[in-house]
mmCIF file of C-alpha atoms in Angstrom:
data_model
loop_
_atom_site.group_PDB
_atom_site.id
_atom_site.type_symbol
_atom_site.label_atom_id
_atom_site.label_comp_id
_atom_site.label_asym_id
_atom_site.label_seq_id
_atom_site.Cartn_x
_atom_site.Cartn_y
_atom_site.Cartn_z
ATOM 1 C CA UNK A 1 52.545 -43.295 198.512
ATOM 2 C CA UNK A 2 54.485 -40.315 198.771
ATOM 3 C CA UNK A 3 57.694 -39.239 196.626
ATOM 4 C CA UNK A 4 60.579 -38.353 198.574
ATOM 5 C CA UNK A 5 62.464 -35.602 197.233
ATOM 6 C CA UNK A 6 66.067 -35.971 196.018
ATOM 7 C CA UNK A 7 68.604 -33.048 196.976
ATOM 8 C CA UNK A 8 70.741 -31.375 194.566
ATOM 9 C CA UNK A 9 71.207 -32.107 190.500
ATOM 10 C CA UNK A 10 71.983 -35.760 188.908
ATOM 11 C CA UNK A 11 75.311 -35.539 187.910
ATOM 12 C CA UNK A 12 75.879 -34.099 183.944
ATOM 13 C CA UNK A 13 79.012 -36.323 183.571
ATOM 14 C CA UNK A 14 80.184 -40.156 183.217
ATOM 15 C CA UNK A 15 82.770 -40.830 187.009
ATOM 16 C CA UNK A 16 84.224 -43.510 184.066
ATOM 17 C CA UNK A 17 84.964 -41.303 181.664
ATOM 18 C CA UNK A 18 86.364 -38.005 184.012
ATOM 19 C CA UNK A 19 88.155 -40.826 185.960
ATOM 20 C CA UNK A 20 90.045 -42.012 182.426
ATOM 21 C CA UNK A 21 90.760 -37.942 181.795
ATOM 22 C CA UNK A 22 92.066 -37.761 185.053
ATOM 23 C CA UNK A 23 94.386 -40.414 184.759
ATOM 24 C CA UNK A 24 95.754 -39.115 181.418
ATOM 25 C CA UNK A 25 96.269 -35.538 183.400
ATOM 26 C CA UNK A 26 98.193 -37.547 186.322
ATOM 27 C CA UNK A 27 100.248 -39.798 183.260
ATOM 28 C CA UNK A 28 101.715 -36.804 181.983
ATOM 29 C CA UNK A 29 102.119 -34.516 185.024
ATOM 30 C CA UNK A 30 102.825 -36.193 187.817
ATOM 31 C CA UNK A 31 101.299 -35.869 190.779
ATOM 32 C CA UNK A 32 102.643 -32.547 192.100
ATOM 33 C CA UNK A 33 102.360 -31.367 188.525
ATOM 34 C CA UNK A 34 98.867 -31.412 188.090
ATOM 35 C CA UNK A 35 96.981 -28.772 189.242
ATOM 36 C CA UNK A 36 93.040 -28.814 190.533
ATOM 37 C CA UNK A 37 92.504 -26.717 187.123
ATOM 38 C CA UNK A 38 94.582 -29.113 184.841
ATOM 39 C CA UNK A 39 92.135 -31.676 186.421
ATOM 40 C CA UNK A 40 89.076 -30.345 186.175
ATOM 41 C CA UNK A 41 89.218 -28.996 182.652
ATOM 42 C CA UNK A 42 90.349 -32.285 181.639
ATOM 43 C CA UNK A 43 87.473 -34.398 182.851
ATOM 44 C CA UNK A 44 85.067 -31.260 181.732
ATOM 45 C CA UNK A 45 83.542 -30.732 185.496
ATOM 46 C CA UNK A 46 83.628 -28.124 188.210
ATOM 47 C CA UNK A 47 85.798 -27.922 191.192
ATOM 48 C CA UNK A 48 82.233 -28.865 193.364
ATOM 49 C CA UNK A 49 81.544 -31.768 190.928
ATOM 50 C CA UNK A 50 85.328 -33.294 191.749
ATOM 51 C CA UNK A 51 85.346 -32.946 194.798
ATOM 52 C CA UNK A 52 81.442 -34.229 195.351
ATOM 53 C CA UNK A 53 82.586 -38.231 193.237
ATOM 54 C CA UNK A 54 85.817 -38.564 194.559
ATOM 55 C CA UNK A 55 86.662 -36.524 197.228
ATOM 56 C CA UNK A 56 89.939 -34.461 197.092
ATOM 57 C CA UNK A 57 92.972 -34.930 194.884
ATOM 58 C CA UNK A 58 94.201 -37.386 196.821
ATOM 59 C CA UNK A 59 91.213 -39.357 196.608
ATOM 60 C CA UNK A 60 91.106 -39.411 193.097
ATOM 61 C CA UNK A 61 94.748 -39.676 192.460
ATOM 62 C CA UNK A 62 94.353 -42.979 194.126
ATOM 63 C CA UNK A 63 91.348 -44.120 192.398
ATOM 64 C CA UNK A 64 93.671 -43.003 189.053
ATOM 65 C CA UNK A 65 95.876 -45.532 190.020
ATOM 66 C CA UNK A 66 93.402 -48.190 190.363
ATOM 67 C CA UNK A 67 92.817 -47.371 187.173
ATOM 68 C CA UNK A 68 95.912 -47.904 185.648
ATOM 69 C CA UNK A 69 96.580 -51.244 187.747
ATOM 70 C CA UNK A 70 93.690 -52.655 186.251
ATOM 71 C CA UNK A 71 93.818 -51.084 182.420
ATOM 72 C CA UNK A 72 97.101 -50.829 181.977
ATOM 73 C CA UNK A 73 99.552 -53.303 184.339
ATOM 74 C CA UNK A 74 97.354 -56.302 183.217
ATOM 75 C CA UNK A 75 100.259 -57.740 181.733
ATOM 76 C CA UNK A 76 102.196 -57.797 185.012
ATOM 77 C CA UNK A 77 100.152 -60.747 186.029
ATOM 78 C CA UNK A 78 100.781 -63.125 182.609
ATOM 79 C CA UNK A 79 104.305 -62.197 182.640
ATOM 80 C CA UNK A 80 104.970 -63.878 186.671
ATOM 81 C CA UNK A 81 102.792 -67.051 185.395
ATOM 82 C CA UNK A 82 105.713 -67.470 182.083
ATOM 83 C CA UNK A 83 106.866 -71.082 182.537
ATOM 84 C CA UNK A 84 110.952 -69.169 183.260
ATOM 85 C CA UNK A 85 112.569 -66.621 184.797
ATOM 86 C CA UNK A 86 113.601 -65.522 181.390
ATOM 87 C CA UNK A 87 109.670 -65.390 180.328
ATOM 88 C CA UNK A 88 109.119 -63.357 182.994
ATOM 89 C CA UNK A 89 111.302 -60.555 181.882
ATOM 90 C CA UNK A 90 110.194 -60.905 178.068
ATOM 91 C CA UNK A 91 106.888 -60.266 178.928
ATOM 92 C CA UNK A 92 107.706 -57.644 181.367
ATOM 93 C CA UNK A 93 109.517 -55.960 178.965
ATOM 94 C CA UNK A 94 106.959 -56.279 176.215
ATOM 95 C CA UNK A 95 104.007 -55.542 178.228
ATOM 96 C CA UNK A 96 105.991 -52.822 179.772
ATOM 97 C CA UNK A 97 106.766 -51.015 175.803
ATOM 98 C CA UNK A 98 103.358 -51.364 174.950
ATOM 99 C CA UNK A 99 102.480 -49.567 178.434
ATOM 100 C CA UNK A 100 104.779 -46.947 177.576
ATOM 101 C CA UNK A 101 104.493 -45.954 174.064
ATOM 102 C CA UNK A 102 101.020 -45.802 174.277
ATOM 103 C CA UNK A 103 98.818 -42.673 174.328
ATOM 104 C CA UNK A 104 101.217 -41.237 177.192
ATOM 105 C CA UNK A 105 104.776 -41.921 176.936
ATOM 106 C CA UNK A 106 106.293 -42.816 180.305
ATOM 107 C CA UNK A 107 105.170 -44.568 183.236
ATOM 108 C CA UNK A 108 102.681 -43.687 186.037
ATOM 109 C CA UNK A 109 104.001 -45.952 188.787
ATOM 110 C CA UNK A 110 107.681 -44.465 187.985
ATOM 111 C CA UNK A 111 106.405 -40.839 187.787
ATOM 112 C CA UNK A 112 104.365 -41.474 190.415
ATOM 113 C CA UNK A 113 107.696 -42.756 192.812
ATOM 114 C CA UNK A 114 109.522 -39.620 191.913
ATOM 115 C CA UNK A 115 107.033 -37.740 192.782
ATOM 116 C CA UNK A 116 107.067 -39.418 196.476
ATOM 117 C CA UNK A 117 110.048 -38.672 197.219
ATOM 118 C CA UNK A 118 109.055 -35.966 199.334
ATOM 119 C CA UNK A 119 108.425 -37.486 202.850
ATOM 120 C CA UNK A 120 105.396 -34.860 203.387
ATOM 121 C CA UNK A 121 104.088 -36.292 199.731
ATOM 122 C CA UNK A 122 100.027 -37.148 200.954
ATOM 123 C CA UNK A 123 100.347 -40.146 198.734
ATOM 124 C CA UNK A 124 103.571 -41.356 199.209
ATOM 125 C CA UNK A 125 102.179 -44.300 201.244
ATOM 126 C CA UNK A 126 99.801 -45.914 199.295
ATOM 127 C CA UNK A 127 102.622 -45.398 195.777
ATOM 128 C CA UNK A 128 104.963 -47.199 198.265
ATOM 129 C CA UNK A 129 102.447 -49.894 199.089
ATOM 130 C CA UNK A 130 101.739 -50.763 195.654
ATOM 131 C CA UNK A 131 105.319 -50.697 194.493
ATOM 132 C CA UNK A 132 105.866 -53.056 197.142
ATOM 133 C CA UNK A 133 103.366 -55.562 196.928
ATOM 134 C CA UNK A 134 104.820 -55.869 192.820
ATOM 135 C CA UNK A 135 108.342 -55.986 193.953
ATOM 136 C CA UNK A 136 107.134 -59.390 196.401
ATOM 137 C CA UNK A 137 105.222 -61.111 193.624
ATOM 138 C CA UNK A 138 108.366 -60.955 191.366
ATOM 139 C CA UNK A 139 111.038 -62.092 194.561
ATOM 140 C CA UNK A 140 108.876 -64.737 194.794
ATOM 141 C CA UNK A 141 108.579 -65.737 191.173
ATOM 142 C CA UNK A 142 112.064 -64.871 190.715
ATOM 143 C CA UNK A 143 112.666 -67.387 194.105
ATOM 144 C CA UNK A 144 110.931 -70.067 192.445
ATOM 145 C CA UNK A 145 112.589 -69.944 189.013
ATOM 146 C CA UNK A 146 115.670 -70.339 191.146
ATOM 147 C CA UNK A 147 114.242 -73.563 192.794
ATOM 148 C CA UNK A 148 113.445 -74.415 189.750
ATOM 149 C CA UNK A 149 117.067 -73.974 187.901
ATOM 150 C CA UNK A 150 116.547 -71.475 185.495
ATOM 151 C CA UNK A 151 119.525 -69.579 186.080
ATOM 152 C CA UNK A 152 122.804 -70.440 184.737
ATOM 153 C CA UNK A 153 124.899 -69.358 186.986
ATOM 154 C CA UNK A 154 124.131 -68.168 190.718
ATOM 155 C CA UNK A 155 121.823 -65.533 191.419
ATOM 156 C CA UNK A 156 119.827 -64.244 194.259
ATOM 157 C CA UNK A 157 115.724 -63.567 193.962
ATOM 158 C CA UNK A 158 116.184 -60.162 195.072
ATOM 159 C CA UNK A 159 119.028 -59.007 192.937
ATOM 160 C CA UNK A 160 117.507 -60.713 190.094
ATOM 161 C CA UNK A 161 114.051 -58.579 191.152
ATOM 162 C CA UNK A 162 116.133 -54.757 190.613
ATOM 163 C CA UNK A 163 117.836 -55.675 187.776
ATOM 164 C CA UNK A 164 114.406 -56.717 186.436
ATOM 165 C CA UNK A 165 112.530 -53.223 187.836
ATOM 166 C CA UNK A 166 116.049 -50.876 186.900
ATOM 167 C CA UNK A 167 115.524 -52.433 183.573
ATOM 168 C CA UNK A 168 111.817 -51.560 182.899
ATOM 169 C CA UNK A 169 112.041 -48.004 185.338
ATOM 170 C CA UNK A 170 115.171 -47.216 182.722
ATOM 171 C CA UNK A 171 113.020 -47.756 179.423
ATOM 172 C CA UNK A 172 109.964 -45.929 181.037
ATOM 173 C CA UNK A 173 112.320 -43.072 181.442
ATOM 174 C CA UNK A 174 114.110 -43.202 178.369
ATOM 175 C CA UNK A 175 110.227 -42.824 177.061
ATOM 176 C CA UNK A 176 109.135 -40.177 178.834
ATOM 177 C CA UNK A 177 112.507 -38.403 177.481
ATOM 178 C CA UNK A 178 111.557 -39.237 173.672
ATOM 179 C CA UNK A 179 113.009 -42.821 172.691
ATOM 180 C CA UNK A 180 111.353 -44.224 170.226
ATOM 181 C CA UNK A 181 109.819 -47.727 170.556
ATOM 182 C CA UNK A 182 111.959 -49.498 168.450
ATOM 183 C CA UNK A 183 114.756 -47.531 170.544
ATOM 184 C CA UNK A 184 113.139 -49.384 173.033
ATOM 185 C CA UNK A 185 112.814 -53.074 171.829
ATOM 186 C CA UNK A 186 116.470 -52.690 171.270
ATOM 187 C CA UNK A 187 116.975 -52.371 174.374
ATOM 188 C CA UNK A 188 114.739 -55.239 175.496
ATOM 189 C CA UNK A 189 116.604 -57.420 173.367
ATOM 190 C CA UNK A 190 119.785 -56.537 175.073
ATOM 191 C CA UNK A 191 118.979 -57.321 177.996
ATOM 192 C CA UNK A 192 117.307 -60.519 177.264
ATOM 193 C CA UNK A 193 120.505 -61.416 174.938
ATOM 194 C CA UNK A 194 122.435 -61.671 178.318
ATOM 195 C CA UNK A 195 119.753 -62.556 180.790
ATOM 196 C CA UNK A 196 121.657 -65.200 182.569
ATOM 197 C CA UNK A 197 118.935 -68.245 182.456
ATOM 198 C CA UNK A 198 116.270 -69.814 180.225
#
């Protein structure tokens, strides 16, 4: 039987681990801020290399933020299945500090929306799409907690939603400006000291 040959070199890097790099570089620059060079010397490849496992920086920007959905947002999913509303946002708010006071202070999906609000932005789309689909799951929970009386006085699932997301976008920023974590709880416990439900 004959051996077929197989064109061009085996890769000299692990796509997991250059992926992970790359995902740091976006964390901390943006997506505007990060050059092809930033990139590339961060996940130790060439230009060829990139471009060869995931396509252009687009590609790869979105495959980033797969990444981070599925490392680092994990906690987005336990905190909508909290038996209350008020659950909701204590996890949301914890998982949200430990997000952001990690390795790279800030957070992607709010550097990320910045960074789309150029209407030209080649990923502005797909940001918008996931910020969306997160906004619905927490109108609905927020609907149900409603239906379900945990508010104390009378709110409305969407308001209820950008209070929620103003909260957690303010502490990512504060973050990304310096505040410390406990700077941070505090202000967690505020707002869950006048959350208006159980």
């Amino acid at each position: 039987m004959e051996k077929l040959a197989v064109r061009g070199r085996p890769r000299e890097f692990d796509p997991d681990e250059a992926l992970a790099s790359a995902l740091r570089v976006f964390w901390t620059k943006g997506y505007d801020g990060a050059s092809l060079t930033d990139l590339t010397e961060a996940m130790g490849i060439t230009r060829p290399s990139l471009y060869a496992a995931f396509g252009n920086k687009e590609a790869l920007f979105k495959r980033a933020l797969d990444l981070y959905q599925a490392e680092k947002l994990a906690y987005v999913q336990s905190a909508l299945e909290a038996p209350t509303a008020r659950g909701v946002a204590e996890r949301m708010l914890d998982g949200t500090i430990d997000n952001i006071t990690s390795e790279c202070p800030g957070c992607l999906g709010v550097i990320a929306t910045v960074s789309c609000s150029n209407q030209d932005s080649p990923i502005r789309d797909d940001v918008y799409a996931r910020v969306q689909s997160a906004r619905c799951a927490i109108v609905d929970r927020m609907q149900r907690a409603i239906d379900e009386g945990d508010f104390t006085i009378p709110v409305e699932a969407e308001a209820m939603t950008r209070y929620l997301l103003a909260l957690l976008q303010g502490i990512s920023v504060q973050a990304g400006s310096g505040a410390s974590r406990d700077e941070l709880e505090s202000v967690a416990q505020a707002a869950l000291a006048i959350w208006p439900g159980r």
